[in-house]
Amino acid sequence: MSASSDHQDSVFSHVVQAPEDPILGVTVAYNKDPNPIKLNLGVGAYRTEEGKPLVLNVVRRAEQMLVNDQSRVKEYLPIIGLSDFNKSSAKLIFGADSTAIQENRVTTVQCLSGTGSLRVGAEFLARHYHEHTIYIPQPTWGNHPKIFNLAGLSVKPYRYYNPQTRGLDFQGLLEDLGAAPSGAIVLLHACAHNPTGVDPTLDQWEQIRQLMRSKGLLPFFDSAYQGFASGSLDADAQSVRMFVADGGECLAAQSYAKNMGLYGERVGALSIVCKTADVASRVESQLKMVIRPMYSNPPIHGASIVAVILKDRDLYNEWTVELKAMADRIISMRKQLFDALQAKGMAYKLLFTLVIHVCTPGDWSHIIKQIGMFTFTGLNTEQVAFMTREYHIYMTSDGRISMAGLNSRKVPHLADAIHAAVASIA
Ligand code: KET
């Protein structure tokens, strides 16, 4: 063996170490921590009251049916995926009675969960849409800017969250979208905005719709949490349905990761609502041109599970019950954490009346006001680092905690950690 092939530099020696992903990297760090009290509130993944991942009972039943069906084979799916899955997914988000669906103006393609759906939609827009700027809320899910940039779109922020009020910066949002160039794409979280947990009211959605339609802005909905905000699949799709009801065009990326607990199955859908059936059919032909060289065609198993559940009335009903139970457990975690912090604040007040201002600070009501999987606590990077170091609590550095990862036994530990963090770090 020559010296050069032995221990000479690799042809990749210039490759620098990339940072861990800001969300998935939290799980990597958590897994390395040997301390048994550790708690992972990073990634948005549902855990039971026992702290375990949950496979829905309805998913187990659907899988059993699939396994028992000897006629099922493992052939390639078409480029756009499983037809039944696509039809049912469109109905789920746009409503069973959607006129756009009845008029065949919607094309739906199965993609690799929410992320893949966003990416395919973005690649399509970069190739076939005249405006290449996409406006994303500030803040937003950390992967959004990367997905859109890599697809060839240019990303700009619009104001969304006001840290002072811990609510929606509605005025800022209207101003920024009002100043966007006509035709620009606007990314909207269909419900349960990540990371803030703050959604517009229906009235505010209506104003956003009017403004966007008047300026010809193109809505691109990211629907990763349908059913998780309110517990109702229909209520959580209201924003999207308002935009579709006006006859205008839009895109929607759906994920079944959270609401069916199919995280690792990577099952989702991209729908594009068009003005006419003819346009929709040509759009679909071009989506195939995006998908074929990217991953050829999507995986069959997860989509089959979803199709079985969505098409069978009993299974569908069972799903809605299990989904509501997940949403309710998250809401109960909000209440428990809020109560624990209130109680701590009170105790602290009694002991140290002179330093009230450094106790678990006054108002934690945003914990119960925010909706969806996450609480945007307002804790800063140093406080988060402190909680991880001292209490082995893992969360994203922006202060977001996944309420779905919490359980009653861990609430006191989390409340202690938050209390200590805000008391010791300004
Ligand atoms: N959109 C949003 C808003 C979102 O929060 C996620 C995932 C996705 C899309 C994509 O999910 P997929 O698994 O591709 O269907 N969010 C959680 C997980 C992650 O970051 O991958 C999270 O924020 O923790």
Coordinates of C-alpha atoms and ligand atoms in Angstrom, one line a residue:
M1 CA 0.0 0.0 0.0
S2 CA 1.4 3.4 -0.9
A3 CA 1.9 6.1 1.7
S4 CA -0.6 8.3 -0.1
S5 CA -3.5 5.8 0.1
D6 CA -2.4 4.8 3.7
H7 CA -2.7 7.9 5.9
Q8 CA -2.6 10.8 3.5
D9 CA -5.3 13.3 3.5
S10 CA -8.8 12.2 2.5
V11 CA -10.2 13.8 -0.6
F12 CA -12.8 15.1 1.9
S13 CA -10.4 16.5 4.4
H14 CA -11.5 20.0 3.7
V15 CA -15.1 19.1 4.9
V16 CA -15.9 21.0 8.0
Q17 CA -18.0 19.7 10.8
A18 CA -21.6 21.0 10.4
P19 CA -23.5 22.0 13.5
E20 CA -26.3 19.8 14.8
D21 CA -29.8 20.6 13.7
P22 CA -31.3 23.1 16.2
I23 CA -34.3 20.9 16.8
L24 CA -33.3 17.3 16.1
G25 CA -29.8 18.0 17.7
V26 CA -31.6 18.5 21.0
T27 CA -32.6 14.8 20.9
V28 CA -29.0 13.8 20.1
A29 CA -27.8 15.7 23.2
Y30 CA -30.5 14.2 25.3
N31 CA -29.6 10.7 24.2
K32 CA -26.0 11.3 25.4
D33 CA -27.1 12.4 28.9
P34 CA -26.8 9.5 31.4
N35 CA -28.7 11.2 34.1
P36 CA -32.1 9.4 34.7
I37 CA -33.9 12.6 35.6
K38 CA -33.4 14.0 32.1
L39 CA -36.4 15.3 30.1
N40 CA -36.6 15.9 26.4
L41 CA -38.9 18.8 25.5
G42 CA -37.2 19.5 22.3
V43 CA -38.7 17.8 19.3
G44 CA -42.4 18.1 18.7
A45 CA -43.2 14.4 19.3
Y46 CA -46.1 13.1 21.4
R47 CA -45.4 11.2 24.5
T48 CA -47.8 9.4 26.8
E49 CA -48.4 10.2 30.5
E50 CA -45.7 7.5 31.0
G51 CA -43.3 9.4 28.8
K52 CA -43.4 6.8 26.1
P53 CA -43.9 7.3 22.3
L54 CA -47.5 6.4 21.3
V55 CA -48.6 4.2 18.4
L56 CA -52.3 5.0 18.0
N57 CA -54.6 2.0 18.5
V58 CA -56.3 2.8 15.2
V59 CA -52.9 2.7 13.5
R60 CA -52.2 -0.8 14.9
R61 CA -55.6 -1.9 13.7
A62 CA -55.1 -0.5 10.2
E63 CA -51.7 -2.1 10.0
Q64 CA -53.1 -5.5 11.1
M65 CA -55.7 -5.2 8.3
L66 CA -53.0 -4.5 5.8
V67 CA -50.8 -7.4 7.0
N68 CA -53.8 -9.8 6.8
D69 CA -54.7 -8.7 3.3
Q70 CA -52.8 -11.3 1.1
S71 CA -53.6 -9.4 -2.1
R72 CA -51.3 -6.5 -1.1
V73 CA -48.0 -6.4 -2.9
K74 CA -44.9 -4.2 -2.6
E75 CA -45.0 -2.8 -6.2
Y76 CA -43.8 0.8 -6.8
L77 CA -46.5 3.4 -6.3
P78 CA -47.2 5.9 -9.1
I79 CA -44.9 9.0 -9.0
I80 CA -47.6 10.9 -7.2
G81 CA -48.3 8.2 -4.7
L82 CA -51.4 6.3 -3.6
S83 CA -54.5 7.5 -5.2
D84 CA -56.9 6.8 -2.3
F85 CA -54.5 8.5 0.1
N86 CA -54.4 11.6 -2.1
K87 CA -58.2 11.9 -2.5
S88 CA -58.8 11.4 1.3
S89 CA -56.1 13.8 2.2
A90 CA -57.6 16.5 0.1
K91 CA -61.0 15.9 1.7
L92 CA -59.4 16.0 5.2
I93 CA -57.9 19.4 4.7
F94 CA -60.4 21.1 2.3
G95 CA -63.5 19.5 3.7
A96 CA -65.6 16.6 2.3
D97 CA -67.9 19.1 0.6
S98 CA -65.2 21.3 -1.0
T99 CA -66.4 22.7 -4.3
A100 CA -62.7 22.9 -5.4
I101 CA -62.4 19.1 -5.1
Q102 CA -65.8 18.6 -6.8
E103 CA -64.7 20.7 -9.7
N104 CA -61.4 18.7 -10.0
R105 CA -59.4 21.9 -9.5
V106 CA -57.2 20.3 -6.8
T107 CA -54.2 18.2 -7.5
T108 CA -52.8 16.2 -4.5
V109 CA -49.5 14.3 -4.5
Q110 CA -48.2 12.1 -1.8
C111 CA -44.9 13.3 -0.5
L112 CA -42.4 12.5 2.3
S113 CA -44.3 13.9 5.2
G114 CA -44.7 17.7 5.8
T115 CA -41.1 18.5 5.0
G116 CA -41.1 16.7 1.6
S117 CA -44.5 18.3 0.7
L118 CA -43.1 21.8 1.4
R119 CA -40.0 21.0 -0.6
V120 CA -41.8 19.6 -3.6
G121 CA -44.2 22.6 -3.6
A122 CA -41.3 25.0 -3.3
E123 CA -39.4 23.3 -6.2
F124 CA -42.5 23.5 -8.3
L125 CA -42.9 27.2 -7.5
A126 CA -39.3 28.0 -8.3
R127 CA -39.7 26.4 -11.8
H128 CA -43.2 27.5 -12.7
Y129 CA -44.3 30.6 -10.7
H130 CA -43.3 34.1 -11.7
E131 CA -42.5 35.4 -8.2
H132 CA -39.6 33.8 -6.4
T133 CA -40.0 35.6 -3.0
I134 CA -41.6 33.7 -0.2
Y135 CA -42.6 35.5 3.0
I136 CA -42.3 33.5 6.2
P137 CA -43.5 34.5 9.7
Q138 CA -41.0 35.7 12.2
P139 CA -40.3 33.4 14.0
T140 CA -41.2 30.2 12.2
W141 CA -40.2 26.5 12.2
G142 CA -36.4 26.5 11.8
N143 CA -36.5 24.3 8.7
H144 CA -38.7 26.6 6.6
P145 CA -36.0 29.1 5.4
K146 CA -33.6 26.2 4.6
I147 CA -36.3 24.3 2.6
F148 CA -37.3 27.3 0.6
N149 CA -33.7 28.6 0.0
L150 CA -32.5 25.3 -1.3
A151 CA -35.5 25.0 -3.6
G152 CA -34.4 28.3 -5.2
L153 CA -36.8 30.8 -3.6
S154 CA -35.7 33.9 -1.8
V155 CA -37.0 34.1 1.8
K156 CA -38.2 37.3 3.5
P157 CA -39.7 37.6 7.0
Y158 CA -43.1 39.1 7.9
R159 CA -43.8 40.2 11.5
Y160 CA -45.9 37.7 13.4
Y161 CA -45.1 37.5 17.1
N162 CA -44.8 40.3 19.6
P163 CA -42.6 39.3 22.5
Q164 CA -44.0 42.1 24.7
T165 CA -47.6 40.9 24.5
R166 CA -46.6 37.3 23.8
G167 CA -49.4 37.5 21.2
L168 CA -49.8 38.1 17.5
D169 CA -48.3 41.3 16.0
F170 CA -51.4 41.6 13.8
Q171 CA -50.6 45.2 12.8
G172 CA -47.1 44.3 11.9
L173 CA -48.3 41.3 9.9
L174 CA -50.8 43.4 7.9
E175 CA -48.1 46.1 7.2
D176 CA -45.5 43.6 6.0
L177 CA -47.9 41.6 3.8
G178 CA -49.3 44.9 2.6
A179 CA -45.8 46.0 1.5
A180 CA -45.0 42.7 -0.2
P181 CA -44.7 42.8 -4.0
S182 CA -47.8 41.7 -5.7
G183 CA -47.8 37.9 -6.4
A184 CA -45.3 37.1 -3.6
I185 CA -45.7 33.7 -1.9
V186 CA -46.7 33.7 1.7
L187 CA -46.1 30.8 4.1
L188 CA -49.0 30.5 6.6
H189 CA -49.2 28.0 9.4
A190 CA -52.7 26.5 9.1
C191 CA -53.0 26.2 12.9
A192 CA -50.9 25.8 16.0
H193 CA -48.2 28.1 14.9
N194 CA -44.7 26.6 15.6
P195 CA -42.9 27.8 17.7
T196 CA -45.2 30.5 19.2
G197 CA -48.5 28.6 19.7
V198 CA -50.2 31.9 18.7
D199 CA -52.8 31.7 15.9
P200 CA -54.8 34.5 14.3
T201 CA -58.5 34.5 15.3
L202 CA -61.0 33.7 12.5
D203 CA -61.7 37.4 12.2
Q204 CA -58.1 38.1 11.7
W205 CA -57.7 35.3 9.2
E206 CA -60.5 36.9 7.2
Q207 CA -58.6 40.2 7.2
I208 CA -55.4 38.4 6.1
R209 CA -57.3 36.6 3.4
Q210 CA -58.8 39.9 2.0
L211 CA -55.5 41.6 2.1
M212 CA -53.7 38.7 0.4
R213 CA -56.3 38.3 -2.3
S214 CA -56.4 42.0 -3.0
K215 CA -52.7 42.0 -3.6
G216 CA -52.6 38.7 -5.5
L217 CA -50.3 37.1 -2.8
L218 CA -50.1 33.3 -3.1
P219 CA -50.9 31.4 0.1
F220 CA -48.8 28.3 0.9
F221 CA -50.2 26.6 4.0
D222 CA -48.1 24.4 6.2
S223 CA -50.5 22.1 8.0
A224 CA -48.5 19.9 10.3
Y225 CA -50.9 20.0 13.3
Q226 CA -54.4 19.5 12.1
G227 CA -56.4 18.3 15.1
F228 CA -53.7 19.2 17.6
A229 CA -54.8 22.8 18.1
S230 CA -58.4 22.4 19.1
G231 CA -58.8 18.6 19.1
S232 CA -61.1 19.0 16.1
L233 CA -59.9 18.3 12.5
D234 CA -62.5 20.6 11.0
A235 CA -61.9 23.5 13.3
D236 CA -58.2 23.3 12.7
A237 CA -58.6 23.5 8.9
Q238 CA -60.8 26.6 9.0
S239 CA -58.0 29.0 7.9
V240 CA -57.3 26.9 4.8
R241 CA -60.9 26.4 3.9
M242 CA -61.6 30.2 4.1
F243 CA -59.0 30.7 1.4
V244 CA -60.2 27.9 -0.8
A245 CA -63.9 29.0 -0.5
D246 CA -63.2 32.3 -2.2
G247 CA -62.3 30.4 -5.4
G248 CA -58.6 31.6 -5.4
E249 CA -55.5 29.4 -5.7
C250 CA -53.2 28.1 -2.9
L251 CA -50.9 25.4 -1.9
A252 CA -51.1 23.2 1.2
A253 CA -48.5 20.8 2.7
Q254 CA -50.0 18.2 5.1
S255 CA -48.2 16.0 7.5
Y256 CA -49.5 12.9 9.3
A257 CA -46.5 12.8 11.6
K258 CA -48.2 14.3 14.6
N259 CA -51.9 13.9 14.2
M260 CA -51.6 10.1 13.3
G261 CA -48.4 9.6 15.1
L262 CA -46.7 8.4 11.9
Y263 CA -43.5 10.4 12.4
G264 CA -41.1 7.8 11.0
E265 CA -43.4 6.6 8.2
R266 CA -42.8 10.0 6.5
V267 CA -46.3 10.4 5.1
G268 CA -47.8 13.6 3.9
A269 CA -49.3 15.3 0.9
L270 CA -49.0 18.4 -1.2
S271 CA -52.2 19.9 -2.7
I272 CA -52.3 22.7 -5.2
V273 CA -55.7 24.3 -5.6
C274 CA -56.0 25.8 -9.1
K275 CA -58.6 27.9 -10.9
T276 CA -59.6 25.2 -13.4
A277 CA -59.4 21.5 -13.7
D278 CA -57.3 21.9 -16.9
V279 CA -54.7 23.9 -15.0
A280 CA -54.7 21.5 -12.1
S281 CA -54.0 18.6 -14.5
R282 CA -51.0 20.4 -16.1
V283 CA -49.7 21.4 -12.7
E284 CA -49.9 17.7 -11.6
S285 CA -47.9 16.7 -14.7
Q286 CA -45.2 19.1 -13.7
L287 CA -45.2 18.0 -10.1
K288 CA -44.3 14.5 -11.5
M289 CA -41.3 16.1 -13.2
V290 CA -40.2 17.5 -9.8
I291 CA -40.7 14.2 -8.0
R292 CA -39.3 11.6 -10.4
P293 CA -35.7 12.7 -10.3
M294 CA -35.8 13.5 -6.6
Y295 CA -37.0 10.2 -5.1
S296 CA -38.9 8.6 -8.0
N297 CA -42.1 7.7 -6.0
P298 CA -43.1 7.7 -2.4
P299 CA -43.2 4.8 0.1
I300 CA -46.3 2.7 0.3
H301 CA -46.7 1.6 3.9
G302 CA -47.6 4.8 5.8
A303 CA -49.9 6.1 3.1
S304 CA -51.7 2.8 3.1
I305 CA -52.3 3.1 6.8
V306 CA -53.7 6.6 6.4
A307 CA -55.9 5.6 3.4
V308 CA -57.4 2.7 5.4
I309 CA -58.2 4.9 8.3
L310 CA -59.6 7.8 6.3
K311 CA -61.8 5.6 4.2
D312 CA -63.4 3.5 6.9
R313 CA -66.0 5.4 9.0
D314 CA -65.4 3.4 12.2
L315 CA -61.6 3.7 12.0
Y316 CA -61.9 7.4 11.2
N317 CA -64.1 8.0 14.2
E318 CA -61.7 6.0 16.4
W319 CA -58.9 8.2 15.1
T320 CA -60.7 11.4 16.0
V321 CA -61.2 10.1 19.6
E322 CA -57.6 9.2 20.0
L323 CA -56.5 12.5 18.4
K324 CA -58.7 14.5 20.8
A325 CA -57.2 12.6 23.7
M326 CA -53.7 13.6 22.7
A327 CA -54.8 17.3 22.3
D328 CA -56.5 17.2 25.7
R329 CA -53.5 15.7 27.4
I330 CA -51.4 18.6 26.0
I331 CA -54.0 21.1 27.2
S332 CA -53.9 19.5 30.7
M333 CA -50.1 19.7 30.7
R334 CA -50.4 23.5 30.0
K335 CA -52.8 23.8 33.0
Q336 CA -50.6 21.8 35.3
L337 CA -47.4 23.7 34.4
F338 CA -49.2 27.0 34.8
D339 CA -50.5 26.0 38.2
A340 CA -47.1 24.8 39.4
L341 CA -45.5 28.1 38.3
Q342 CA -48.2 30.2 39.9
A343 CA -47.8 28.2 43.1
K344 CA -44.0 28.7 43.0
G345 CA -44.4 32.4 42.4
M346 CA -46.7 32.7 45.4
A347 CA -44.4 30.8 47.7
Y348 CA -41.5 32.9 46.6
K349 CA -43.5 36.1 47.1
L350 CA -44.3 35.1 50.7
L351 CA -40.6 34.3 51.4
F352 CA -39.0 37.2 49.7
T353 CA -41.5 40.0 49.4
L354 CA -38.7 42.4 48.5
V355 CA -37.6 40.5 45.4
I356 CA -41.0 39.7 43.9
H357 CA -39.7 41.0 40.6
V358 CA -37.2 38.2 40.3
C359 CA -39.6 35.4 41.2
T360 CA -41.1 33.2 38.5
P361 CA -42.1 36.4 36.7
G362 CA -45.6 37.6 37.1
D363 CA -47.6 36.4 34.2
W364 CA -47.4 32.9 32.9
S365 CA -50.9 32.9 31.4
H366 CA -49.4 32.5 27.9
I367 CA -48.8 28.9 28.8
I368 CA -52.5 28.3 28.8
K369 CA -53.4 30.7 26.1
Q370 CA -51.0 29.3 23.5
I371 CA -52.2 26.4 21.4
G372 CA -50.8 23.3 19.8
M373 CA -47.8 21.2 20.8
F374 CA -45.5 24.0 21.9
T375 CA -45.2 26.7 24.6
F376 CA -43.0 29.6 23.6
T377 CA -41.9 30.3 27.1
G378 CA -40.0 33.5 26.7
L379 CA -36.9 31.9 28.4
N380 CA -33.7 33.2 26.8
T381 CA -30.8 31.2 25.5
E382 CA -28.8 31.4 28.7
Q383 CA -31.8 30.3 30.8
V384 CA -32.3 27.4 28.5
A385 CA -28.6 26.4 28.8
F386 CA -28.9 26.7 32.6
M387 CA -32.0 24.4 32.7
T388 CA -30.2 21.8 30.6
R389 CA -27.0 22.1 32.6
E390 CA -28.5 22.1 36.1
Y391 CA -31.8 20.2 35.6
H392 CA -31.1 18.0 32.5
I393 CA -34.1 19.5 30.7
Y394 CA -33.6 19.6 27.0
M395 CA -35.4 22.1 24.8
T396 CA -34.6 24.4 21.8
S397 CA -32.5 27.4 22.5
D398 CA -35.3 29.8 21.6
G399 CA -37.2 28.8 24.7
R400 CA -39.7 26.6 23.0
I401 CA -40.9 23.6 25.0
S402 CA -42.9 20.7 23.6
M403 CA -45.8 20.3 25.9
A404 CA -46.4 16.9 24.3
G405 CA -43.2 15.6 25.9
L406 CA -44.3 16.6 29.4
N407 CA -46.2 14.4 31.9
S408 CA -47.6 15.0 35.4
R409 CA -44.7 13.4 37.3
K410 CA -42.2 15.8 35.6
V411 CA -44.2 19.0 36.0
P412 CA -42.7 19.9 39.4
H413 CA -39.2 19.3 38.1
L414 CA -39.8 21.6 35.1
A415 CA -41.4 24.2 37.3
D416 CA -38.4 24.1 39.7
A417 CA -36.1 24.5 36.7
I418 CA -37.9 27.4 35.2
H419 CA -38.2 29.1 38.5
A420 CA -34.5 28.7 39.2
A421 CA -33.6 29.9 35.7
V422 CA -35.6 33.1 35.8
A423 CA -34.5 33.7 39.4
S424 CA -30.8 33.4 38.7
I425 CA -30.5 34.7 35.1
A426 CA -32.0 38.0 34.1
Ligands
KET1 N1 -44.1 22.1 9.5 C1 -44.0 22.4 10.8 C2 -44.6 23.8 11.2 C3 -43.4 21.6 11.7 O1 -43.4 22.0 12.9 C4 -42.9 20.4 11.3 C5 -42.2 19.5 12.2 C6 -43.0 20.0 9.9 C7 -43.6 20.9 9.1 C8 -42.4 18.8 9.3 O2 -42.8 17.6 9.9 P1 -42.7 16.2 9.1 O3 -42.1 15.3 10.1 O4 -41.7 16.4 7.9 O5 -44.0 15.9 8.7 N2 -41.8 19.9 13.4 C9 -41.2 19.2 14.5 C10 -40.2 18.2 14.1 C11 -39.0 18.6 13.2 O6 -38.5 19.7 13.5 O7 -38.7 17.9 12.3 C12 -40.6 20.2 15.5 O8 -40.7 21.4 15.3 O9 -40.1 19.7 16.5

